[in-house]
Amino acid sequence: MPQLTIIIFSIFPQNLAGMKKMALHWKILIGMVLGVLFGLLMVNFSWGKEFVQDWIKPFGTIFINALKLIAVPLILGSLITGVSDLKDISKLSKMGGKTVVTYLITTIIAVSIGLLLVNVLVPGKSITESTRTELVSNYAQSTEKYKEEAKNQKEQGPLKALVDLVPDNIIGASGENKNMLQVIFFAIFFGIGLILLPEERAKPVKDFFSSFNEVILKMIDLIMLAAPYGVFALLAALIVESPSKDLFVALLWYSFTVVLGLALMISIYIGLVFAFTGKKPGAFLQGISPAQLLAFSTSSSAATLPVTMERVSEHLGVEEEVSSFVLPIGATINMDGTSLYQAVAAVFIAQAFGMELSLGAQLGIVATATLASIGSAAVPGAGMVMLVIVLAQAGIPEAGLALIFAVDRPLDMCRTVVNVTGDATVSMIVAKSEGKLGEPHVRDWDDSYESKKKSPGIL
Ligand code: ASP
């Protein structure tokens, strides 16, 4: 078996890595397609699933771990540098205000699109009584853990989120219970401290974090070299582990509604970027596509954050003072794809149970889905946990979670793409309004590799 793994990884990726001139998003895309094909091939063998789980999936896990590993140092390095470069606290609060308001606006647009589509297409009508019973009995067990998690969240007091913002221990915040908002809080606080120090006292620390940041960006370049392999392993594992496909068909109309909404949202981003910054759709998509593909493969905006930050600042021209501030906050609080999905899912479940939702109830969904998406963690399946709260608020049976469970993972992959694209869009809009949207300055691995060959010692 180990030999087979070596053969698999050496056949295609070696050639992919060798294709230095091919754009990164093509390499990742090829890795994804090969991963899906390989998974589909392996399910035909009795030993296929075990083989993929034992010998292929771990490489996907290593890849995600490496991305997550880099997230905390990246936020610390780039945010401390970014905030201290602002030189003025009032600029920071102005940018913070703009960021949060723009995030809220895009989220409300997303929820409204979701509600509109689900009311027009009425996917819940396609679920017959017998399919509903089958889905509920098949997946009731699997959804228990989501309900449990949601219950824990609900039991917390109203100011818990605020209290959670301030860590009592920065090592703890960035360690075991990795809390991005706490790390962001610390970095901004530290950056403000630096602004307030006299220039000559602050300079050594600023210089340190600026170089620290450069090192982290270089590490991301290195991790990205492994991206085609990583997504290959992730998607192959996903295919062999995916549940029975029979019930997918029953949920086709629902899935179509969600995906259509997400696609509309992407086109709205493209329009917004063009209207506010003049960046052409092709250039925007080309710049952000590797992050989108990773979002799709990992289902986690947190794991994708390092790549989103790199793409936005180096390929879309957003200056680091803005990207280092807007993107980590966005990865944690701005989830337009998730909120759109929650709106569609909630109404779909109500329709499938034959419930009529009043306009008031639907407006309630706009409010709770917006808040729930802010509260959702940027990890796979988080949207489903917060959906429980949206359902409870609207008086829709929680048992309905079992109805949509079978297709949650593929939809999670799609909504994460939207979450990441939304963050990138808002960072461009904020950068433009602050006069900090410049020309892209690509600092690609390939370039560094080439320059290293010319001048040894410089990577
Ligand atoms: N997976 C999503 C994200 O990380 C969250 C969710 O919708 O479940 O952005």
Tab-separated table of C-alpha atoms and ligand atoms in Angstrom:
chain	number	residue	atom	x	y	z
A	1	MET	CA	0.000	0.000	0.000
A	2	PRO	CA	2.608	2.645	0.878
A	3	GLN	CA	4.283	2.003	-2.473
A	4	LEU	CA	0.973	2.649	-4.237
A	5	THR	CA	0.682	6.016	-2.465
A	6	ILE	CA	4.171	6.985	-3.556
A	7	ILE	CA	3.360	6.034	-7.140
A	8	ILE	CA	0.085	8.014	-7.101
A	9	PHE	CA	1.670	11.151	-5.697
A	10	SER	CA	4.647	10.923	-7.971
A	11	ILE	CA	2.783	10.443	-11.249
A	12	PHE	CA	0.683	13.565	-11.585
A	13	PRO	CA	1.814	16.109	-9.036
A	14	GLN	CA	5.470	15.916	-9.938
A	15	ASN	CA	4.529	16.967	-13.409
A	16	LEU	CA	2.181	19.594	-12.027
A	17	ALA	CA	4.885	21.064	-9.835
A	18	GLY	CA	7.199	20.912	-12.805
A	19	MET	CA	4.821	23.047	-14.854
A	20	LYS	CA	6.182	26.260	-13.418
A	21	LYS	CA	4.532	28.440	-15.972
A	22	MET	CA	1.020	27.125	-15.399
A	23	ALA	CA	-1.094	29.462	-13.242
A	24	LEU	CA	-1.670	28.237	-9.719
A	25	HIS	CA	-5.443	27.986	-10.045
A	26	TRP	CA	-5.077	25.570	-12.967
A	27	LYS	CA	-2.738	23.364	-10.985
A	28	ILE	CA	-5.171	23.335	-8.066
A	29	LEU	CA	-8.093	22.654	-10.379
A	30	ILE	CA	-6.303	19.708	-11.979
A	31	GLY	CA	-5.488	18.382	-8.490
A	32	MET	CA	-9.172	18.639	-7.571
A	33	VAL	CA	-10.423	16.888	-10.706
A	34	LEU	CA	-7.877	14.107	-10.333
A	35	GLY	CA	-8.832	13.749	-6.668
A	36	VAL	CA	-12.513	13.332	-7.541
A	37	LEU	CA	-11.724	10.846	-10.327
A	38	PHE	CA	-9.396	8.908	-8.077
A	39	GLY	CA	-12.035	8.773	-5.317
A	40	LEU	CA	-14.646	7.565	-7.800
A	41	LEU	CA	-12.250	4.876	-8.978
A	42	MET	CA	-11.395	3.732	-5.463
A	43	VAL	CA	-15.025	3.255	-4.351
A	44	ASN	CA	-15.179	0.362	-6.797
A	45	PHE	CA	-12.662	-1.666	-4.827
A	46	SER	CA	-13.451	-3.353	-1.531
A	47	TRP	CA	-10.165	-2.005	-0.109
A	48	GLY	CA	-10.474	1.395	-1.830
A	49	LYS	CA	-12.071	3.366	1.018
A	50	GLU	CA	-9.640	2.082	3.620
A	51	PHE	CA	-6.698	2.719	1.342
A	52	VAL	CA	-7.715	6.330	0.742
A	53	GLN	CA	-8.393	6.914	4.435
A	54	ASP	CA	-5.101	5.400	5.544
A	55	TRP	CA	-2.741	6.508	2.822
A	56	ILE	CA	-4.184	9.493	0.949
A	57	LYS	CA	-6.372	11.455	3.373
A	58	PRO	CA	-3.516	12.127	5.853
A	59	PHE	CA	-1.800	14.265	3.195
A	60	GLY	CA	-4.942	16.398	2.982
A	61	THR	CA	-4.965	16.709	6.762
A	62	ILE	CA	-1.299	17.719	6.753
A	63	PHE	CA	-2.070	20.388	4.153
A	64	ILE	CA	-4.979	21.836	6.163
A	65	ASN	CA	-2.904	21.705	9.352
A	66	ALA	CA	-0.109	23.650	7.648
A	67	LEU	CA	-2.581	26.328	6.562
A	68	LYS	CA	-4.099	26.562	10.022
A	69	LEU	CA	-0.635	26.632	11.553
A	70	ILE	CA	0.178	29.764	9.642
A	71	ALA	CA	-3.077	31.600	10.437
A	72	VAL	CA	-2.268	32.882	13.925
A	73	PRO	CA	1.289	34.097	13.184
A	74	LEU	CA	-0.036	35.647	9.978
A	75	ILE	CA	-2.749	37.609	11.787
A	76	LEU	CA	-0.290	38.723	14.457
A	77	GLY	CA	2.441	39.739	12.019
A	78	SER	CA	0.306	41.412	9.397
A	79	LEU	CA	-2.225	43.079	11.673
A	80	ILE	CA	0.385	44.505	14.049
A	81	THR	CA	2.343	45.840	11.073
A	82	GLY	CA	-0.818	47.079	9.356
A	83	VAL	CA	-2.269	48.866	12.381
A	84	SER	CA	1.018	50.473	13.390
A	85	ASP	CA	1.501	51.709	9.809
A	86	LEU	CA	-1.759	53.637	10.059
A	87	LYS	CA	0.009	55.988	12.482
A	88	ASP	CA	-3.314	57.379	13.655
A	89	ILE	CA	-5.978	55.711	15.789
A	90	SER	CA	-8.836	57.704	14.245
A	91	LYS	CA	-7.975	56.167	10.835
A	92	LEU	CA	-8.288	52.748	12.418
A	93	SER	CA	-11.723	53.375	13.866
A	94	LYS	CA	-12.893	54.904	10.577
A	95	MET	CA	-11.735	51.844	8.665
A	96	GLY	CA	-13.233	49.539	11.309
A	97	GLY	CA	-16.614	51.252	11.011
A	98	LYS	CA	-16.604	51.054	7.211
A	99	THR	CA	-15.590	47.401	7.301
A	100	VAL	CA	-18.298	46.290	9.689
A	101	VAL	CA	-21.035	48.296	7.926
A	102	THR	CA	-20.044	46.936	4.484
A	103	TYR	CA	-19.961	43.393	5.839
A	104	LEU	CA	-23.424	43.838	7.310
A	105	ILE	CA	-24.803	45.214	4.041
A	106	THR	CA	-23.455	42.312	1.969
A	107	THR	CA	-24.820	39.811	4.494
A	108	ILE	CA	-28.288	41.356	4.393
A	109	ILE	CA	-28.200	41.277	0.573
A	110	ALA	CA	-27.245	37.575	0.744
A	111	VAL	CA	-30.041	36.617	3.156
A	112	SER	CA	-32.558	38.551	1.071
A	113	ILE	CA	-31.492	36.742	-2.117
A	114	GLY	CA	-31.825	33.429	-0.297
A	115	LEU	CA	-35.317	34.273	0.945
A	116	LEU	CA	-36.439	35.530	-2.422
A	117	LEU	CA	-35.293	32.402	-4.249
A	118	VAL	CA	-36.670	29.928	-1.744
A	119	ASN	CA	-40.070	31.653	-1.871
A	120	VAL	CA	-40.127	31.736	-5.659
A	121	LEU	CA	-38.773	28.238	-6.344
A	122	VAL	CA	-40.468	26.573	-3.324
A	123	PRO	CA	-38.071	23.583	-3.152
A	124	GLY	CA	-39.870	22.210	-0.070
A	125	LYS	CA	-42.856	21.254	-2.216
A	126	SER	CA	-40.749	18.619	-3.990
A	127	ILE	CA	-40.355	16.637	-0.751
A	128	THR	CA	-43.014	13.975	-0.400
A	129	GLU	CA	-44.266	12.685	2.926
A	130	SER	CA	-42.358	9.409	2.523
A	131	THR	CA	-39.070	11.081	1.543
A	132	ARG	CA	-39.390	13.324	4.559
A	133	THR	CA	-39.870	10.407	6.917
A	134	GLU	CA	-36.974	8.555	5.305
A	135	LEU	CA	-34.626	11.529	5.556
A	136	VAL	CA	-35.577	12.257	9.146
A	137	SER	CA	-35.120	8.652	10.255
A	138	ASN	CA	-31.825	8.266	8.360
A	139	TYR	CA	-30.156	11.402	9.610
A	140	ALA	CA	-31.812	12.192	12.951
A	141	GLN	CA	-28.871	10.606	14.761
A	142	SER	CA	-26.209	12.451	12.770
A	143	THR	CA	-27.704	15.847	13.523
A	144	GLU	CA	-27.732	15.351	17.306
A	145	LYS	CA	-24.267	16.802	17.751
A	146	TYR	CA	-25.226	19.998	15.925
A	147	LYS	CA	-28.221	20.453	18.179
A	148	GLU	CA	-26.061	19.840	21.235
A	149	GLU	CA	-23.516	22.456	20.137
A	150	ALA	CA	-26.235	24.961	19.354
A	151	LYS	CA	-27.750	24.383	22.803
A	152	ASN	CA	-24.414	25.178	24.448
A	153	GLN	CA	-24.190	28.399	22.457
A	154	LYS	CA	-27.748	29.387	23.301
A	155	GLU	CA	-27.238	28.878	27.007
A	156	GLN	CA	-24.608	31.604	27.114
A	157	GLY	CA	-25.576	35.102	28.322
A	158	PRO	CA	-26.256	38.008	25.941
A	159	LEU	CA	-22.863	39.662	26.472
A	160	LYS	CA	-20.899	36.426	26.150
A	161	ALA	CA	-19.691	37.351	22.661
A	162	LEU	CA	-18.274	40.618	23.983
A	163	VAL	CA	-16.593	38.930	26.931
A	164	ASP	CA	-15.153	36.323	24.576
A	165	LEU	CA	-13.519	39.044	22.533
A	166	VAL	CA	-10.962	39.782	25.230
A	167	PRO	CA	-8.653	36.856	25.966
A	168	ASP	CA	-7.129	36.409	29.392
A	169	ASN	CA	-4.175	34.630	27.867
A	170	ILE	CA	-2.829	35.197	24.381
A	171	ILE	CA	-1.109	31.816	24.241
A	172	GLY	CA	-4.412	30.167	25.143
A	173	ALA	CA	-6.281	32.252	22.566
A	174	SER	CA	-3.961	31.200	19.789
A	175	GLY	CA	-3.562	27.675	21.099
A	176	GLU	CA	-5.922	24.838	21.806
A	177	ASN	CA	-9.222	26.731	21.479
A	178	LYS	CA	-7.911	28.900	18.639
A	179	ASN	CA	-10.113	31.971	18.804
A	180	MET	CA	-9.454	34.232	15.848
A	181	LEU	CA	-11.339	37.228	17.216
A	182	GLN	CA	-9.245	37.137	20.386
A	183	VAL	CA	-6.031	37.020	18.380
A	184	ILE	CA	-7.314	39.909	16.243
A	185	PHE	CA	-8.158	41.855	19.396
A	186	PHE	CA	-4.669	41.327	20.788
A	187	ALA	CA	-2.983	42.300	17.511
A	188	ILE	CA	-5.016	45.518	17.157
A	189	PHE	CA	-4.416	46.396	20.806
A	190	PHE	CA	-0.687	45.785	20.383
A	191	GLY	CA	-0.656	47.852	17.173
A	192	ILE	CA	-2.383	50.745	18.970
A	193	GLY	CA	0.273	50.548	21.690
A	194	LEU	CA	2.920	50.843	18.984
A	195	ILE	CA	1.232	53.873	17.395
A	196	LEU	CA	1.240	55.628	20.750
A	197	LEU	CA	4.969	55.091	21.392
A	198	PRO	CA	7.511	57.637	20.171
A	199	GLU	CA	8.757	56.641	16.715
A	200	GLU	CA	12.298	55.754	17.757
A	201	ARG	CA	11.094	53.458	20.562
A	202	ALA	CA	8.541	51.718	18.352
A	203	LYS	CA	10.832	51.223	15.362
A	204	PRO	CA	12.696	48.050	16.454
A	205	VAL	CA	9.418	46.263	17.246
A	206	LYS	CA	7.806	47.450	14.004
A	207	ASP	CA	10.814	46.322	11.992
A	208	PHE	CA	10.715	42.958	13.709
A	209	PHE	CA	7.037	42.368	12.926
A	210	SER	CA	7.456	43.620	9.395
A	211	SER	CA	10.205	41.047	8.699
A	212	PHE	CA	8.276	38.417	10.644
A	213	ASN	CA	5.383	39.083	8.306
A	214	GLU	CA	7.598	38.650	5.244
A	215	VAL	CA	8.757	35.262	6.534
A	216	ILE	CA	5.166	34.132	7.058
A	217	LEU	CA	4.218	35.203	3.525
A	218	LYS	CA	7.132	33.213	2.191
A	219	MET	CA	5.947	30.197	4.177
A	220	ILE	CA	2.526	30.550	2.542
A	221	ASP	CA	4.203	30.476	-0.872
A	222	LEU	CA	5.866	27.227	0.137
A	223	ILE	CA	2.634	25.708	1.438
A	224	MET	CA	0.916	26.672	-1.806
A	225	LEU	CA	3.385	24.541	-3.719
A	226	ALA	CA	1.710	21.583	-2.065
A	227	ALA	CA	-1.817	22.836	-2.811
A	228	PRO	CA	-2.484	20.578	-5.862
A	229	TYR	CA	-1.456	17.531	-3.793
A	230	GLY	CA	-3.433	18.696	-0.771
A	231	VAL	CA	-6.688	19.225	-2.661
A	232	PHE	CA	-6.214	15.914	-4.478
A	233	ALA	CA	-6.060	14.111	-1.129
A	234	LEU	CA	-8.947	16.098	0.383
A	235	LEU	CA	-11.331	15.496	-2.489
A	236	ALA	CA	-10.426	11.824	-2.918
A	237	ALA	CA	-11.204	11.304	0.780
A	238	LEU	CA	-14.424	13.270	0.512
A	239	ILE	CA	-15.665	11.121	-2.349
A	240	VAL	CA	-14.972	7.766	-0.700
A	241	GLU	CA	-16.502	8.943	2.584
A	242	SER	CA	-19.629	10.587	1.183
A	243	PRO	CA	-22.918	9.025	2.285
A	244	SER	CA	-25.272	7.128	-0.025
A	245	LYS	CA	-26.242	9.155	-3.067
A	246	ASP	CA	-29.878	7.958	-3.316
A	247	LEU	CA	-31.340	10.733	-1.239
A	248	PHE	CA	-29.329	13.400	-3.023
A	249	VAL	CA	-31.859	13.331	-5.815
A	250	ALA	CA	-34.716	14.225	-3.480
A	251	LEU	CA	-32.725	17.231	-2.373
A	252	LEU	CA	-31.756	18.317	-5.852
A	253	TRP	CA	-34.233	21.182	-6.074
A	254	TYR	CA	-33.187	22.483	-2.649
A	255	SER	CA	-29.487	22.227	-3.564
A	256	PHE	CA	-30.182	23.992	-6.842
A	257	THR	CA	-31.856	26.864	-4.973
A	258	VAL	CA	-28.855	27.285	-2.656
A	259	VAL	CA	-26.303	27.039	-5.477
A	260	LEU	CA	-28.253	29.467	-7.663
A	261	GLY	CA	-28.346	31.955	-4.793
A	262	LEU	CA	-24.615	31.542	-4.203
A	263	ALA	CA	-23.891	32.034	-7.909
A	264	LEU	CA	-25.994	35.215	-7.883
A	265	MET	CA	-24.037	36.424	-4.892
A	266	ILE	CA	-20.745	35.878	-6.728
A	267	SER	CA	-22.038	37.925	-9.660
A	268	ILE	CA	-23.082	40.684	-7.237
A	269	TYR	CA	-19.532	40.744	-5.841
A	270	ILE	CA	-18.117	40.977	-9.338
A	271	GLY	CA	-20.484	43.878	-10.061
A	272	LEU	CA	-19.621	45.623	-6.778
A	273	VAL	CA	-15.889	45.273	-7.371
A	274	PHE	CA	-16.261	46.678	-10.874
A	275	ALA	CA	-18.525	49.526	-9.770
A	276	PHE	CA	-16.389	50.611	-6.821
A	277	THR	CA	-12.859	49.860	-8.005
A	278	GLY	CA	-13.083	49.500	-11.781
A	279	LYS	CA	-11.402	46.080	-11.612
A	280	LYS	CA	-12.565	43.906	-14.508
A	281	PRO	CA	-14.392	40.645	-13.623
A	282	GLY	CA	-11.740	38.469	-15.299
A	283	ALA	CA	-8.885	40.087	-13.404
A	284	PHE	CA	-10.768	39.891	-10.110
A	285	LEU	CA	-11.610	36.216	-10.550
A	286	GLN	CA	-8.136	35.326	-11.729
A	287	GLY	CA	-6.651	37.052	-8.687
A	288	ILE	CA	-8.888	35.399	-6.136
A	289	SER	CA	-9.493	31.980	-7.754
A	290	PRO	CA	-6.788	29.983	-5.901
A	291	ALA	CA	-8.371	31.088	-2.615
A	292	GLN	CA	-11.823	30.146	-3.944
A	293	LEU	CA	-10.623	26.701	-4.978
A	294	LEU	CA	-9.047	26.131	-1.591
A	295	ALA	CA	-12.209	27.320	0.131
A	296	PHE	CA	-14.120	24.762	-1.912
A	297	SER	CA	-11.692	21.954	-1.097
A	298	THR	CA	-11.288	22.686	2.618
A	299	SER	CA	-14.790	24.039	3.469
A	300	SER	CA	-13.121	26.414	5.875
A	301	SER	CA	-12.630	30.135	5.476
A	302	ALA	CA	-10.245	30.071	8.449
A	303	ALA	CA	-7.960	27.537	6.774
A	304	THR	CA	-8.165	29.541	3.539
A	305	LEU	CA	-7.372	32.878	5.225
A	306	PRO	CA	-3.587	32.847	4.623
A	307	VAL	CA	-4.139	32.322	0.906
A	308	THR	CA	-6.966	34.888	0.727
A	309	MET	CA	-4.677	37.451	2.338
A	310	GLU	CA	-1.827	36.684	0.011
A	311	ARG	CA	-3.985	36.800	-3.131
A	312	VAL	CA	-5.800	39.983	-2.156
A	313	SER	CA	-2.677	41.919	-1.280
A	314	GLU	CA	-0.371	40.615	-3.983
A	315	HIS	CA	-2.728	39.933	-6.874
A	316	LEU	CA	-5.570	42.377	-6.345
A	317	GLY	CA	-3.541	45.334	-5.170
A	318	VAL	CA	-5.088	45.866	-1.720
A	319	GLU	CA	-2.447	47.420	0.508
A	320	GLU	CA	-1.550	45.352	3.519
A	321	GLU	CA	-2.724	47.968	6.007
A	322	VAL	CA	-6.233	47.237	4.763
A	323	SER	CA	-6.088	43.534	3.887
A	324	SER	CA	-4.459	42.588	7.197
A	325	PHE	CA	-7.315	44.281	9.021
A	326	VAL	CA	-10.369	43.584	6.873
A	327	LEU	CA	-9.730	39.934	5.954
A	328	PRO	CA	-9.153	38.251	9.345
A	329	ILE	CA	-12.214	40.055	10.692
A	330	GLY	CA	-14.147	39.008	7.579
A	331	ALA	CA	-13.103	35.374	7.885
A	332	THR	CA	-14.609	35.369	11.348
A	333	ILE	CA	-17.707	37.535	11.081
A	334	ASN	CA	-18.595	37.870	7.406
A	335	MET	CA	-20.235	34.767	6.001
A	336	ASP	CA	-22.586	35.757	3.227
A	337	GLY	CA	-22.725	32.263	1.742
A	338	THR	CA	-23.572	30.801	5.129
A	339	SER	CA	-26.329	33.324	5.833
A	340	LEU	CA	-27.857	32.795	2.383
A	341	TYR	CA	-27.820	29.051	2.934
A	342	GLN	CA	-29.371	29.409	6.387
A	343	ALA	CA	-32.224	31.464	4.985
A	344	VAL	CA	-32.921	28.954	2.201
A	345	ALA	CA	-32.572	25.958	4.524
A	346	ALA	CA	-34.877	27.381	7.190
A	347	VAL	CA	-37.684	28.176	4.770
A	348	PHE	CA	-37.152	24.910	2.872
A	349	ILE	CA	-37.597	22.920	6.085
A	350	ALA	CA	-40.716	24.901	6.931
A	351	GLN	CA	-42.099	24.202	3.438
A	352	ALA	CA	-41.298	20.499	3.722
A	353	PHE	CA	-43.186	20.355	7.014
A	354	GLY	CA	-46.102	22.156	5.407
A	355	MET	CA	-45.717	25.309	7.505
A	356	GLU	CA	-46.663	28.758	6.254
A	357	LEU	CA	-44.160	31.427	7.264
A	358	SER	CA	-45.552	34.933	7.675
A	359	LEU	CA	-43.679	37.983	6.404
A	360	GLY	CA	-42.832	38.806	10.001
A	361	ALA	CA	-41.304	35.348	10.512
A	362	GLN	CA	-39.275	35.743	7.321
A	363	LEU	CA	-37.984	39.142	8.437
A	364	GLY	CA	-37.045	37.466	11.705
A	365	ILE	CA	-35.005	35.011	9.634
A	366	VAL	CA	-33.145	37.937	8.010
A	367	ALA	CA	-32.139	39.156	11.462
A	368	THR	CA	-31.251	35.785	12.977
A	369	ALA	CA	-29.462	34.459	9.876
A	370	THR	CA	-27.359	37.639	9.756
A	371	LEU	CA	-26.427	37.299	13.418
A	372	ALA	CA	-26.011	33.525	13.177
A	373	SER	CA	-23.590	33.829	10.276
A	374	ILE	CA	-21.550	36.348	12.283
A	375	GLY	CA	-21.452	33.846	15.131
A	376	SER	CA	-20.613	30.839	12.945
A	377	ALA	CA	-17.046	29.596	13.236
A	378	ALA	CA	-15.089	29.541	9.981
A	379	VAL	CA	-14.846	25.759	9.922
A	380	PRO	CA	-16.674	22.966	8.063
A	381	GLY	CA	-20.264	22.451	9.126
A	382	ALA	CA	-20.424	25.506	11.385
A	383	GLY	CA	-23.329	26.970	9.414
A	384	MET	CA	-25.421	23.946	10.332
A	385	VAL	CA	-24.903	24.494	14.064
A	386	MET	CA	-26.108	28.076	13.876
A	387	LEU	CA	-28.990	27.017	11.645
A	388	VAL	CA	-30.457	25.290	14.698
A	389	ILE	CA	-30.749	28.728	16.326
A	390	VAL	CA	-32.371	30.246	13.217
A	391	LEU	CA	-34.889	27.394	13.159
A	392	ALA	CA	-35.712	27.741	16.852
A	393	GLN	CA	-36.227	31.489	16.494
A	394	ALA	CA	-38.654	31.026	13.618
A	395	GLY	CA	-40.500	28.165	15.340
A	396	ILE	CA	-39.477	25.619	12.680
A	397	PRO	CA	-38.961	22.021	13.937
A	398	GLU	CA	-35.290	21.265	14.651
A	399	ALA	CA	-35.872	17.736	13.387
A	400	GLY	CA	-35.818	19.344	9.950
A	401	LEU	CA	-32.037	19.496	10.184
A	402	ALA	CA	-32.044	15.830	9.239
A	403	LEU	CA	-33.741	16.750	5.954
A	404	ILE	CA	-30.793	18.698	4.656
A	405	PHE	CA	-27.959	16.782	6.275
A	406	ALA	CA	-27.214	14.538	3.286
A	407	VAL	CA	-26.204	17.443	1.066
A	408	ASP	CA	-24.688	19.687	3.701
A	409	ARG	CA	-21.051	19.021	2.857
A	410	PRO	CA	-21.183	19.863	-0.859
A	411	LEU	CA	-23.235	22.954	-0.077
A	412	ASP	CA	-20.784	23.874	2.672
A	413	MET	CA	-17.999	23.748	0.086
A	414	CYS	CA	-19.928	26.120	-2.176
A	415	ARG	CA	-20.955	28.556	0.554
A	416	THR	CA	-17.368	28.770	1.823
A	417	VAL	CA	-16.322	29.955	-1.671
A	418	VAL	CA	-18.865	32.762	-1.346
A	419	ASN	CA	-17.727	33.589	2.203
A	420	VAL	CA	-14.143	34.006	1.011
A	421	THR	CA	-15.087	35.957	-2.138
A	422	GLY	CA	-17.233	38.284	-0.014
A	423	ASP	CA	-14.283	39.053	2.259
A	424	ALA	CA	-12.074	39.785	-0.740
A	425	THR	CA	-14.732	42.052	-2.285
A	426	VAL	CA	-15.214	44.086	0.865
A	427	SER	CA	-11.459	44.438	1.341
A	428	MET	CA	-11.197	45.904	-2.169
A	429	ILE	CA	-14.069	48.322	-1.599
A	430	VAL	CA	-12.664	49.482	1.748
A	431	ALA	CA	-9.163	49.792	0.247
A	432	LYS	CA	-10.473	51.906	-2.616
A	433	SER	CA	-12.341	54.228	-0.270
A	434	GLU	CA	-9.197	54.645	1.824
A	435	GLY	CA	-7.027	55.326	-1.233
A	436	LYS	CA	-5.116	52.119	-0.582
A	437	LEU	CA	-5.869	50.102	-3.662
A	438	GLY	CA	-2.756	49.976	-5.809
A	439	GLU	CA	-1.371	47.835	-8.567
A	440	PRO	CA	-0.867	44.118	-7.884
A	441	HIS	CA	2.708	43.338	-6.881
A	442	VAL	CA	3.032	39.615	-7.401
A	443	ARG	CA	5.558	37.982	-5.167
A	444	ASP	CA	4.969	34.462	-6.343
A	445	TRP	CA	6.845	31.378	-5.387
A	446	ASP	CA	7.810	30.946	-8.993
A	447	ASP	CA	9.381	34.402	-9.089
A	448	SER	CA	11.247	33.824	-5.859
A	449	TYR	CA	12.349	30.462	-7.095
A	450	GLU	CA	13.673	31.973	-10.273
A	451	SER	CA	15.482	34.734	-8.412
A	452	LYS	CA	16.946	32.203	-6.034
A	453	LYS	CA	18.426	30.335	-8.933
A	454	LYS	CA	20.028	33.568	-10.117
A	455	SER	CA	21.205	34.745	-6.714
A	456	PRO	CA	21.675	31.843	-4.312
A	457	GLY	CA	20.771	32.561	-0.753
A	458	ILE	CA	17.792	34.775	-1.517
A	459	LEU	CA	14.488	32.947	-1.435
B	1	ASP	N1	-17.630	26.286	6.277
B	1	ASP	C1	-18.012	27.666	6.346
B	1	ASP	C2	-16.777	28.541	6.444
B	1	ASP	O1	-15.786	28.156	6.978
B	1	ASP	C3	-18.923	27.942	7.492
B	1	ASP	C4	-20.242	27.233	7.245
B	1	ASP	O2	-21.077	27.768	6.535
B	1	ASP	O3	-20.408	26.119	7.732
B	1	ASP	O4	-16.785	29.627	5.941
